[in-house]
């Protein structure tokens, strides 16, 4: 059970973003607590990705506030987001297919020895350590990530974020195009991250994935928030009604 009595890990407060006079996000407020997964749902163009991109630094908000641990912060670009321990795992995963897990984990942030050379053995040892924590069944350390399954690739991308101290994780449809076994692997990874106190925003189209993985769901339509629900209190049909009709069930707030 997520404790929501304290200060939220993240609060996006009254956020608005417009493109050429069109309000993509219109005065939306969303929060996220440590150890919680909040799903963001809505049709294409509902505003969910735009909202979350102002947290990842890909877009700048026009108005509103971003609070991290109760403190207002400015996020102007992805570097600012990273400084706030926010990491984004895009659907494409942004992995270098020809490199192995360790080279991907430290891509652009390579470990070097006292002579200034890349320390491959230390990078592999650190990768084995973090993988042991997140996905103990991972064994393919010395093959290019192109040879890995979808779930294994996802675990490399997650390990990279966690190794570099992510406290807030943004995941874009993490189970899209995965089979049942792979989806289960990602679900177990997410449970492990929750135990470690990370907060996760999950951008999703699949209601079943949200029901399985999330604690709360936020539904957006036409740039506005329809409502927020505790997943355990609603049915798939309730959420579907919010997405399609903008209809709030009694449990929504």
mmCIF file of N, CA, C and O in Angstrom, residues 11-99:
data_model
loop_
_atom_site.group_PDB
_atom_site.id
_atom_site.type_symbol
_atom_site.label_atom_id
_atom_site.label_comp_id
_atom_site.label_asym_id
_atom_site.label_seq_id
_atom_site.Cartn_x
_atom_site.Cartn_y
_atom_site.Cartn_z
ATOM 1 N N UNK A 11 5.100 16.855 -7.975
ATOM 2 C CA UNK A 11 3.789 17.480 -8.152
ATOM 3 C C UNK A 11 3.865 18.387 -9.374
ATOM 4 O O UNK A 11 4.674 19.304 -9.433
ATOM 5 N N UNK A 12 3.067 18.050 -10.360
ATOM 6 C CA UNK A 12 2.901 18.926 -11.521
ATOM 7 C C UNK A 12 1.634 19.715 -11.233
ATOM 8 O O UNK A 12 0.542 19.147 -11.203
ATOM 9 N N UNK A 13 1.785 21.000 -11.000
ATOM 10 C CA UNK A 13 0.664 21.781 -10.476
ATOM 11 C C UNK A 13 0.188 22.814 -11.503
ATOM 12 O O UNK A 13 0.928 23.704 -11.893
ATOM 13 N N UNK A 14 -1.051 22.623 -11.962
ATOM 14 C CA UNK A 14 -1.706 23.617 -12.822
ATOM 15 C C UNK A 14 -0.886 23.900 -14.101
ATOM 16 O O UNK A 14 -0.694 25.040 -14.489
ATOM 17 N N UNK A 15 -0.416 22.830 -14.729
ATOM 18 C CA UNK A 15 0.473 22.959 -15.886
ATOM 19 C C UNK A 15 -0.317 23.245 -17.163
ATOM 20 O O UNK A 15 -1.331 22.590 -17.431
ATOM 21 N N UNK A 16 0.155 24.219 -17.928
ATOM 22 C CA UNK A 16 -0.407 24.508 -19.253
ATOM 23 C C UNK A 16 0.720 24.595 -20.280
ATOM 24 O O UNK A 16 1.786 25.154 -19.997
ATOM 25 N N UNK A 17 0.468 23.998 -21.450
ATOM 26 C CA UNK A 17 1.410 24.058 -22.575
ATOM 27 C C UNK A 17 0.593 24.249 -23.845
ATOM 28 O O UNK A 17 -0.361 23.503 -24.083
ATOM 29 N N UNK A 18 0.960 25.256 -24.634
ATOM 30 C CA UNK A 18 0.242 25.511 -25.893
ATOM 31 C C UNK A 18 1.224 25.498 -27.056
ATOM 32 O O UNK A 18 2.388 25.869 -26.913
ATOM 33 N N UNK A 19 0.744 25.022 -28.196
ATOM 34 C CA UNK A 19 1.527 25.064 -29.432
ATOM 35 C C UNK A 19 0.718 25.846 -30.457
ATOM 36 O O UNK A 19 -0.361 25.408 -30.861
ATOM 37 N N UNK A 20 1.235 27.006 -30.835
ATOM 38 C CA UNK A 20 0.541 27.817 -31.856
ATOM 39 C C UNK A 20 -0.896 28.117 -31.499
ATOM 40 O O UNK A 20 -1.797 28.034 -32.337
ATOM 41 N N UNK A 21 -1.137 28.438 -30.224
ATOM 42 C CA UNK A 21 -2.498 28.808 -29.811
ATOM 43 C C UNK A 21 -3.374 27.628 -29.429
ATOM 44 O O UNK A 21 -4.459 27.798 -28.874
ATOM 45 N N UNK A 22 -2.924 26.404 -29.730
ATOM 46 C CA UNK A 22 -3.707 25.209 -29.350
ATOM 47 C C UNK A 22 -3.206 24.737 -27.990
ATOM 48 O O UNK A 22 -2.009 24.471 -27.813
ATOM 49 N N UNK A 23 -4.121 24.623 -27.023
ATOM 50 C CA UNK A 23 -3.716 24.179 -25.682
ATOM 51 C C UNK A 23 -3.576 22.658 -25.663
ATOM 52 O O UNK A 23 -4.573 21.931 -25.653
ATOM 53 N N UNK A 24 -2.327 22.191 -25.670
ATOM 54 C CA UNK A 24 -2.079 20.742 -25.618
ATOM 55 C C UNK A 24 -2.303 20.216 -24.207
ATOM 56 O O UNK A 24 -2.746 19.087 -24.001
ATOM 57 N N UNK A 25 -1.962 21.057 -23.208
ATOM 58 C CA UNK A 25 -2.196 20.739 -21.796
ATOM 59 C C UNK A 25 -2.814 21.972 -21.162
ATOM 60 O O UNK A 25 -2.283 23.074 -21.282
ATOM 61 N N UNK A 26 -3.955 21.765 -20.500
ATOM 62 C CA UNK A 26 -4.754 22.906 -20.052
ATOM 63 C C UNK A 26 -5.010 22.824 -18.542
ATOM 64 O O UNK A 26 -5.933 22.146 -18.089
ATOM 65 N N UNK A 27 -4.141 23.467 -17.753
ATOM 66 C CA UNK A 27 -4.289 23.545 -16.291
ATOM 67 C C UNK A 27 -4.452 22.164 -15.645
ATOM 68 O O UNK A 27 -5.450 21.869 -15.000
ATOM 69 N N UNK A 28 -3.432 21.322 -15.834
ATOM 70 C CA UNK A 28 -3.492 19.950 -15.313
ATOM 71 C C UNK A 28 -2.603 19.816 -14.078
ATOM 72 O O UNK A 28 -1.473 20.295 -14.055
ATOM 73 N N UNK A 29 -3.139 19.149 -13.060
ATOM 74 C CA UNK A 29 -2.395 18.861 -11.838
ATOM 75 C C UNK A 29 -2.338 17.346 -11.629
ATOM 76 O O UNK A 29 -3.363 16.666 -11.698
ATOM 77 N N UNK A 30 -1.114 16.844 -11.392
ATOM 78 C CA UNK A 30 -0.897 15.403 -11.181
ATOM 79 C C UNK A 30 0.199 15.269 -10.135
ATOM 80 O O UNK A 30 1.144 16.058 -10.132
ATOM 81 N N UNK A 31 0.089 14.259 -9.244
ATOM 82 C CA UNK A 31 1.187 14.039 -8.316
ATOM 83 C C UNK A 31 1.591 12.564 -8.291
ATOM 84 O O UNK A 31 0.904 11.699 -8.846
ATOM 85 N N UNK A 32 2.727 12.309 -7.659
ATOM 86 C CA UNK A 32 3.318 10.972 -7.625
ATOM 87 C C UNK A 32 4.068 10.829 -6.313
ATOM 88 O O UNK A 32 4.812 11.731 -5.909
ATOM 89 N N UNK A 33 3.858 9.689 -5.637
ATOM 90 C CA UNK A 33 4.494 9.452 -4.332
ATOM 91 C C UNK A 33 5.580 8.387 -4.449
ATOM 92 O O UNK A 33 5.577 7.589 -5.393
ATOM 93 N N UNK A 34 6.527 8.356 -3.498
ATOM 94 C CA UNK A 34 7.562 7.313 -3.531
ATOM 95 C C UNK A 34 6.936 5.912 -3.515
ATOM 96 O O UNK A 34 5.953 5.679 -2.809
ATOM 97 N N UNK A 35 7.494 5.015 -4.310
ATOM 98 C CA UNK A 35 6.995 3.637 -4.351
ATOM 99 C C UNK A 35 5.661 3.489 -5.045
ATOM 100 O O UNK A 35 4.971 2.481 -4.870
ATOM 101 N N UNK A 36 5.282 4.481 -5.855
ATOM 102 C CA UNK A 36 3.979 4.460 -6.526
ATOM 103 C C UNK A 36 4.151 4.445 -8.046
ATOM 104 O O UNK A 36 5.098 5.012 -8.587
ATOM 105 N N UNK A 37 3.217 3.770 -8.712
ATOM 106 C CA UNK A 37 3.158 3.815 -10.175
ATOM 107 C C UNK A 37 1.851 4.500 -10.565
ATOM 108 O O UNK A 37 0.765 4.042 -10.191
ATOM 109 N N UNK A 38 1.967 5.602 -11.279
ATOM 110 C CA UNK A 38 0.788 6.343 -11.757
ATOM 111 C C UNK A 38 0.729 6.220 -13.274
ATOM 112 O O UNK A 38 1.678 6.584 -13.974
ATOM 113 N N UNK A 39 -0.373 5.667 -13.764
ATOM 114 C CA UNK A 39 -0.565 5.508 -15.207
ATOM 115 C C UNK A 39 -1.235 6.742 -15.792
ATOM 116 O O UNK A 39 -2.145 7.302 -15.181
ATOM 117 N N UNK A 40 -0.764 7.169 -16.957
ATOM 118 C CA UNK A 40 -1.371 8.286 -17.687
ATOM 119 C C UNK A 40 -1.994 7.729 -18.951
ATOM 120 O O UNK A 40 -1.291 7.150 -19.786
ATOM 121 N N UNK A 41 -3.308 7.897 -19.057
ATOM 122 C CA UNK A 41 -4.043 7.337 -20.192
ATOM 123 C C UNK A 41 -4.781 8.411 -20.952
ATOM 124 O O UNK A 41 -5.075 9.483 -20.418
ATOM 125 N N UNK A 42 -5.135 8.062 -22.190
ATOM 126 C CA UNK A 42 -5.917 8.972 -23.027
ATOM 127 C C UNK A 42 -5.620 8.673 -24.480
ATOM 128 O O UNK A 42 -4.620 8.022 -24.799
ATOM 129 N N UNK A 43 -6.523 9.128 -25.350
ATOM 130 C CA UNK A 43 -6.299 8.947 -26.787
ATOM 131 C C UNK A 43 -5.029 9.665 -27.218
ATOM 132 O O UNK A 43 -4.522 10.541 -26.509
ATOM 133 N N UNK A 44 -4.536 9.353 -28.427
ATOM 134 C CA UNK A 44 -3.468 10.150 -29.030
ATOM 135 C C UNK A 44 -3.942 11.599 -29.087
ATOM 136 O O UNK A 44 -5.073 11.860 -29.493
ATOM 137 N N UNK A 45 -3.075 12.513 -28.663
ATOM 138 C CA UNK A 45 -3.474 13.927 -28.689
ATOM 139 C C UNK A 45 -4.194 14.377 -27.435
ATOM 140 O O UNK A 45 -4.588 15.538 -27.315
ATOM 141 N N UNK A 46 -4.363 13.456 -26.446
ATOM 142 C CA UNK A 46 -5.058 13.830 -25.195
ATOM 143 C C UNK A 46 -4.205 14.753 -24.335
ATOM 144 O O UNK A 46 -4.722 15.460 -23.481
ATOM 145 N N UNK A 47 -2.876 14.713 -24.550
ATOM 146 C CA UNK A 47 -1.985 15.604 -23.798
ATOM 147 C C UNK A 47 -1.099 14.913 -22.788
ATOM 148 O O UNK A 47 -0.265 15.548 -22.143
ATOM 149 N N UNK A 48 -1.255 13.577 -22.643
ATOM 150 C CA UNK A 48 -0.502 12.867 -21.594
ATOM 151 C C UNK A 48 1.011 12.914 -21.836
ATOM 152 O O UNK A 48 1.790 13.162 -20.923
ATOM 153 N N UNK A 49 1.425 12.670 -23.107
ATOM 154 C CA UNK A 49 2.871 12.689 -23.398
ATOM 155 C C UNK A 49 3.431 14.104 -23.288
ATOM 156 O O UNK A 49 4.542 14.305 -22.789
ATOM 157 N N UNK A 50 2.648 15.086 -23.733
ATOM 158 C CA UNK A 50 3.104 16.484 -23.654
ATOM 159 C C UNK A 50 3.292 16.895 -22.196
ATOM 160 O O UNK A 50 4.296 17.522 -21.839
ATOM 161 N N UNK A 51 2.337 16.517 -21.349
ATOM 162 C CA UNK A 51 2.432 16.846 -19.923
ATOM 163 C C UNK A 51 3.717 16.281 -19.326
ATOM 164 O O UNK A 51 4.463 16.982 -18.650
ATOM 165 N N UNK A 52 3.967 15.011 -19.623
ATOM 166 C CA UNK A 52 5.096 14.355 -18.980
ATOM 167 C C UNK A 52 6.421 14.823 -19.575
ATOM 168 O O UNK A 52 7.467 14.784 -18.922
ATOM 169 N N UNK A 53 6.375 15.311 -20.814
ATOM 170 C CA UNK A 53 7.617 15.802 -21.435
ATOM 171 C C UNK A 53 8.087 17.115 -20.808
ATOM 172 O O UNK A 53 9.243 17.479 -20.951
ATOM 173 N N UNK A 54 7.203 17.809 -20.105
ATOM 174 C CA UNK A 54 7.690 19.010 -19.407
ATOM 175 C C UNK A 54 8.419 18.601 -18.129
ATOM 176 O O UNK A 54 9.216 19.362 -17.589
ATOM 177 N N UNK A 55 8.189 17.363 -17.648
ATOM 178 C CA UNK A 55 8.941 16.844 -16.506
ATOM 179 C C UNK A 55 10.286 16.264 -16.966
ATOM 180 O O UNK A 55 11.281 16.364 -16.267
ATOM 181 N N UNK A 56 10.305 15.682 -18.170
ATOM 182 C CA UNK A 56 11.551 15.081 -18.679
ATOM 183 C C UNK A 56 12.476 16.127 -19.301
ATOM 184 O O UNK A 56 13.616 15.833 -19.641
ATOM 185 N N UNK A 57 11.962 17.363 -19.492
ATOM 186 C CA UNK A 57 12.784 18.424 -20.052
ATOM 187 C C UNK A 57 12.714 18.536 -21.561
ATOM 188 O O UNK A 57 13.407 19.350 -22.171
ATOM 189 N N UNK A 58 11.861 17.698 -22.188
ATOM 190 C CA UNK A 58 11.740 17.760 -23.653
ATOM 191 C C UNK A 58 10.932 18.989 -24.087
ATOM 192 O O UNK A 58 11.165 19.539 -25.168
ATOM 193 N N UNK A 59 9.956 19.409 -23.264
ATOM 194 C CA UNK A 59 9.174 20.629 -23.533
ATOM 195 C C UNK A 59 9.259 21.548 -22.325
ATOM 196 O O UNK A 59 9.496 21.087 -21.201
ATOM 197 N N UNK A 60 9.005 22.825 -22.567
ATOM 198 C CA UNK A 60 8.903 23.774 -21.454
ATOM 199 C C UNK A 60 7.435 24.118 -21.228
ATOM 200 O O UNK A 60 6.712 24.378 -22.183
ATOM 201 N N UNK A 61 7.043 24.158 -19.973
ATOM 202 C CA UNK A 61 5.672 24.551 -19.648
ATOM 203 C C UNK A 61 5.501 26.049 -19.898
ATOM 204 O O UNK A 61 6.454 26.829 -19.773
ATOM 205 N N UNK A 62 4.281 26.464 -20.235
ATOM 206 C CA UNK A 62 3.986 27.895 -20.367
ATOM 207 C C UNK A 62 3.620 28.497 -19.017
ATOM 208 O O UNK A 62 3.910 29.653 -18.734
ATOM 209 N N UNK A 63 2.945 27.691 -18.196
ATOM 210 C CA UNK A 63 2.597 28.168 -16.852
ATOM 211 C C UNK A 63 2.418 26.967 -15.936
ATOM 212 O O UNK A 63 2.341 25.824 -16.396
ATOM 213 N N UNK A 64 2.353 27.247 -14.635
ATOM 214 C CA UNK A 64 2.229 26.182 -13.639
ATOM 215 C C UNK A 64 3.543 25.976 -12.910
ATOM 216 O O UNK A 64 4.517 26.695 -13.133
ATOM 217 N N UNK A 65 3.550 24.994 -12.024
ATOM 218 C CA UNK A 65 4.731 24.731 -11.183
ATOM 219 C C UNK A 65 5.088 23.252 -11.218
ATOM 220 O O UNK A 65 4.201 22.387 -11.297
ATOM 221 N N UNK A 66 6.396 22.976 -11.129
ATOM 222 C CA UNK A 66 6.880 21.611 -10.940
ATOM 223 C C UNK A 66 7.542 21.577 -9.564
ATOM 224 O O UNK A 66 8.460 22.357 -9.290
ATOM 225 N N UNK A 67 7.054 20.695 -8.691
ATOM 226 C CA UNK A 67 7.641 20.547 -7.362
ATOM 227 C C UNK A 67 8.235 19.148 -7.225
ATOM 228 O O UNK A 67 7.581 18.153 -7.586
ATOM 229 N N UNK A 68 9.472 19.069 -6.738
ATOM 230 C CA UNK A 68 10.127 17.799 -6.441
ATOM 231 C C UNK A 68 10.382 17.782 -4.937
ATOM 232 O O UNK A 68 11.042 18.680 -4.406
ATOM 233 N N UNK A 69 9.820 16.788 -4.258
ATOM 234 C CA UNK A 69 9.917 16.717 -2.783
ATOM 235 C C UNK A 69 9.477 18.019 -2.123
ATOM 236 O O UNK A 69 10.075 18.489 -1.147
ATOM 237 N N UNK A 70 8.446 18.640 -2.685
ATOM 238 C CA UNK A 70 7.872 19.840 -2.085
ATOM 239 C C UNK A 70 8.571 21.129 -2.450
ATOM 240 O O UNK A 70 8.119 22.211 -2.073
ATOM 241 N N UNK A 71 9.698 21.046 -3.192
ATOM 242 C CA UNK A 71 10.443 22.244 -3.579
ATOM 243 C C UNK A 71 10.197 22.563 -5.052
ATOM 244 O O UNK A 71 10.325 21.674 -5.898
ATOM 245 N N UNK A 72 9.889 23.819 -5.350
ATOM 246 C CA UNK A 72 9.673 24.186 -6.750
ATOM 247 C C UNK A 72 11.000 24.164 -7.508
ATOM 248 O O UNK A 72 12.017 24.646 -7.004
ATOM 249 N N UNK A 73 10.986 23.570 -8.698
ATOM 250 C CA UNK A 73 12.197 23.497 -9.530
ATOM 251 C C UNK A 73 11.864 23.978 -10.944
ATOM 252 O O UNK A 73 10.702 23.977 -11.360
ATOM 253 N N UNK A 74 12.896 24.396 -11.661
ATOM 254 C CA UNK A 74 12.756 24.750 -13.072
ATOM 255 C C UNK A 74 13.410 23.655 -13.897
ATOM 256 O O UNK A 74 14.569 23.307 -13.672
ATOM 257 N N UNK A 75 12.653 23.095 -14.835
ATOM 258 C CA UNK A 75 13.216 22.083 -15.737
ATOM 259 C C UNK A 75 13.148 22.641 -17.150
ATOM 260 O O UNK A 75 12.075 22.706 -17.750
ATOM 261 N N UNK A 76 14.299 23.064 -17.644
ATOM 262 C CA UNK A 76 14.352 23.699 -18.971
ATOM 263 C C UNK A 76 14.787 22.737 -20.062
ATOM 264 O O UNK A 76 14.520 22.955 -21.229
ATOM 265 N N UNK A 77 15.496 21.667 -19.660
ATOM 266 C CA UNK A 77 16.003 20.713 -20.652
ATOM 267 C C UNK A 77 16.271 19.378 -19.941
ATOM 268 O O UNK A 77 16.173 19.290 -18.712
ATOM 269 N N UNK A 78 16.604 18.329 -20.708
ATOM 270 C CA UNK A 78 16.822 17.017 -20.084
ATOM 271 C C UNK A 78 17.938 17.008 -19.038
ATOM 272 O O UNK A 78 17.890 16.221 -18.091
ATOM 273 N N UNK A 79 18.914 17.900 -19.182
ATOM 274 C CA UNK A 79 19.992 17.956 -18.177
ATOM 275 C C UNK A 79 19.432 18.388 -16.828
ATOM 276 O O UNK A 79 19.806 17.847 -15.782
ATOM 277 N N UNK A 80 18.532 19.376 -16.839
ATOM 278 C CA UNK A 80 17.882 19.808 -15.585
ATOM 279 C C UNK A 80 17.093 18.648 -14.966
ATOM 280 O O UNK A 80 17.089 18.468 -13.748
ATOM 281 N N UNK A 81 16.406 17.889 -15.829
ATOM 282 C CA UNK A 81 15.607 16.754 -15.335
ATOM 283 C C UNK A 81 16.517 15.725 -14.666
ATOM 284 O O UNK A 81 16.236 15.239 -13.569
ATOM 285 N N UNK A 82 17.626 15.428 -15.316
ATOM 286 C CA UNK A 82 18.562 14.441 -14.773
ATOM 287 C C UNK A 82 19.136 14.912 -13.442
ATOM 288 O O UNK A 82 19.353 14.115 -12.524
ATOM 289 N N UNK A 83 19.371 16.214 -13.325
ATOM 290 C CA UNK A 83 19.891 16.771 -12.061
ATOM 291 C C UNK A 83 18.884 16.575 -10.921
ATOM 292 O O UNK A 83 19.258 16.551 -9.749
ATOM 293 N N UNK A 84 17.607 16.430 -11.275
ATOM 294 C CA UNK A 84 16.565 16.171 -10.269
ATOM 295 C C UNK A 84 16.287 14.676 -10.107
ATOM 296 O O UNK A 84 15.278 14.281 -9.535
ATOM 297 N N UNK A 85 17.196 13.841 -10.645
ATOM 298 C CA UNK A 85 17.063 12.373 -10.581
ATOM 299 C C UNK A 85 15.829 11.858 -11.317
ATOM 300 O O UNK A 85 15.179 10.901 -10.884
ATOM 301 N N UNK A 86 15.518 12.524 -12.427
ATOM 302 C CA UNK A 86 14.409 12.085 -13.291
ATOM 303 C C UNK A 86 15.025 11.439 -14.527
ATOM 304 O O UNK A 86 15.864 12.043 -15.195
ATOM 305 N N UNK A 87 14.637 10.203 -14.810
ATOM 306 C CA UNK A 87 15.126 9.518 -16.009
ATOM 307 C C UNK A 87 13.923 9.056 -16.826
ATOM 308 O O UNK A 87 12.896 8.667 -16.266
ATOM 309 N N UNK A 88 14.084 9.090 -18.138
ATOM 310 C CA UNK A 88 13.003 8.683 -19.039
ATOM 311 C C UNK A 88 13.425 7.457 -19.832
ATOM 312 O O UNK A 88 14.540 7.409 -20.362
ATOM 313 N N UNK A 89 12.541 6.463 -19.885
ATOM 314 C CA UNK A 89 12.788 5.293 -20.726
ATOM 315 C C UNK A 89 11.757 5.326 -21.845
ATOM 316 O O UNK A 89 10.570 5.054 -21.633
ATOM 317 N N UNK A 90 12.218 5.736 -23.017
ATOM 318 C CA UNK A 90 11.313 5.857 -24.161
ATOM 319 C C UNK A 90 11.028 4.482 -24.745
ATOM 320 O O UNK A 90 11.777 3.527 -24.525
ATOM 321 N N UNK A 91 9.953 4.409 -25.536
ATOM 322 C CA UNK A 91 9.552 3.146 -26.132
ATOM 323 C C UNK A 91 10.677 2.564 -26.986
ATOM 324 O O UNK A 91 10.870 1.358 -27.045
ATOM 325 N N UNK A 92 11.431 3.434 -27.652
ATOM 326 C CA UNK A 92 12.533 2.976 -28.505
ATOM 327 C C UNK A 92 13.719 2.473 -27.672
ATOM 328 O O UNK A 92 14.624 1.846 -28.197
ATOM 329 N N UNK A 93 13.716 2.793 -26.369
ATOM 330 C CA UNK A 93 14.734 2.390 -25.394
ATOM 331 C C UNK A 93 16.089 3.072 -25.590
ATOM 332 O O UNK A 93 16.932 3.032 -24.711
ATOM 333 N N UNK A 94 16.339 3.671 -26.759
ATOM 334 C CA UNK A 94 17.581 4.416 -27.011
ATOM 335 C C UNK A 94 18.828 3.612 -26.652
ATOM 336 O O UNK A 94 19.733 4.104 -25.996
ATOM 337 N N UNK A 95 18.840 2.334 -27.067
ATOM 338 C CA UNK A 95 20.009 1.490 -26.841
ATOM 339 C C UNK A 95 20.838 1.402 -28.120
ATOM 340 O O UNK A 95 20.294 1.462 -29.222
ATOM 341 N N UNK A 96 22.145 1.241 -27.954
ATOM 342 C CA UNK A 96 23.031 1.047 -29.110
ATOM 343 C C UNK A 96 23.094 -0.447 -29.390
ATOM 344 O O UNK A 96 23.699 -1.210 -28.620
ATOM 345 N N UNK A 97 22.442 -0.881 -30.469
ATOM 346 C CA UNK A 97 22.259 -2.314 -30.752
ATOM 347 C C UNK A 97 23.560 -3.111 -30.845
ATOM 348 O O UNK A 97 23.589 -4.294 -30.528
ATOM 349 N N UNK A 98 24.621 -2.463 -31.318
ATOM 350 C CA UNK A 98 25.870 -3.200 -31.552
ATOM 351 C C UNK A 98 26.722 -3.360 -30.300
ATOM 352 O O UNK A 98 27.746 -4.030 -30.323
ATOM 353 N N UNK A 99 26.312 -2.719 -29.196
ATOM 354 C CA UNK A 99 27.098 -2.772 -27.951
ATOM 355 C C UNK A 99 26.444 -3.713 -26.940
ATOM 356 O O UNK A 99 25.237 -3.940 -26.978
#
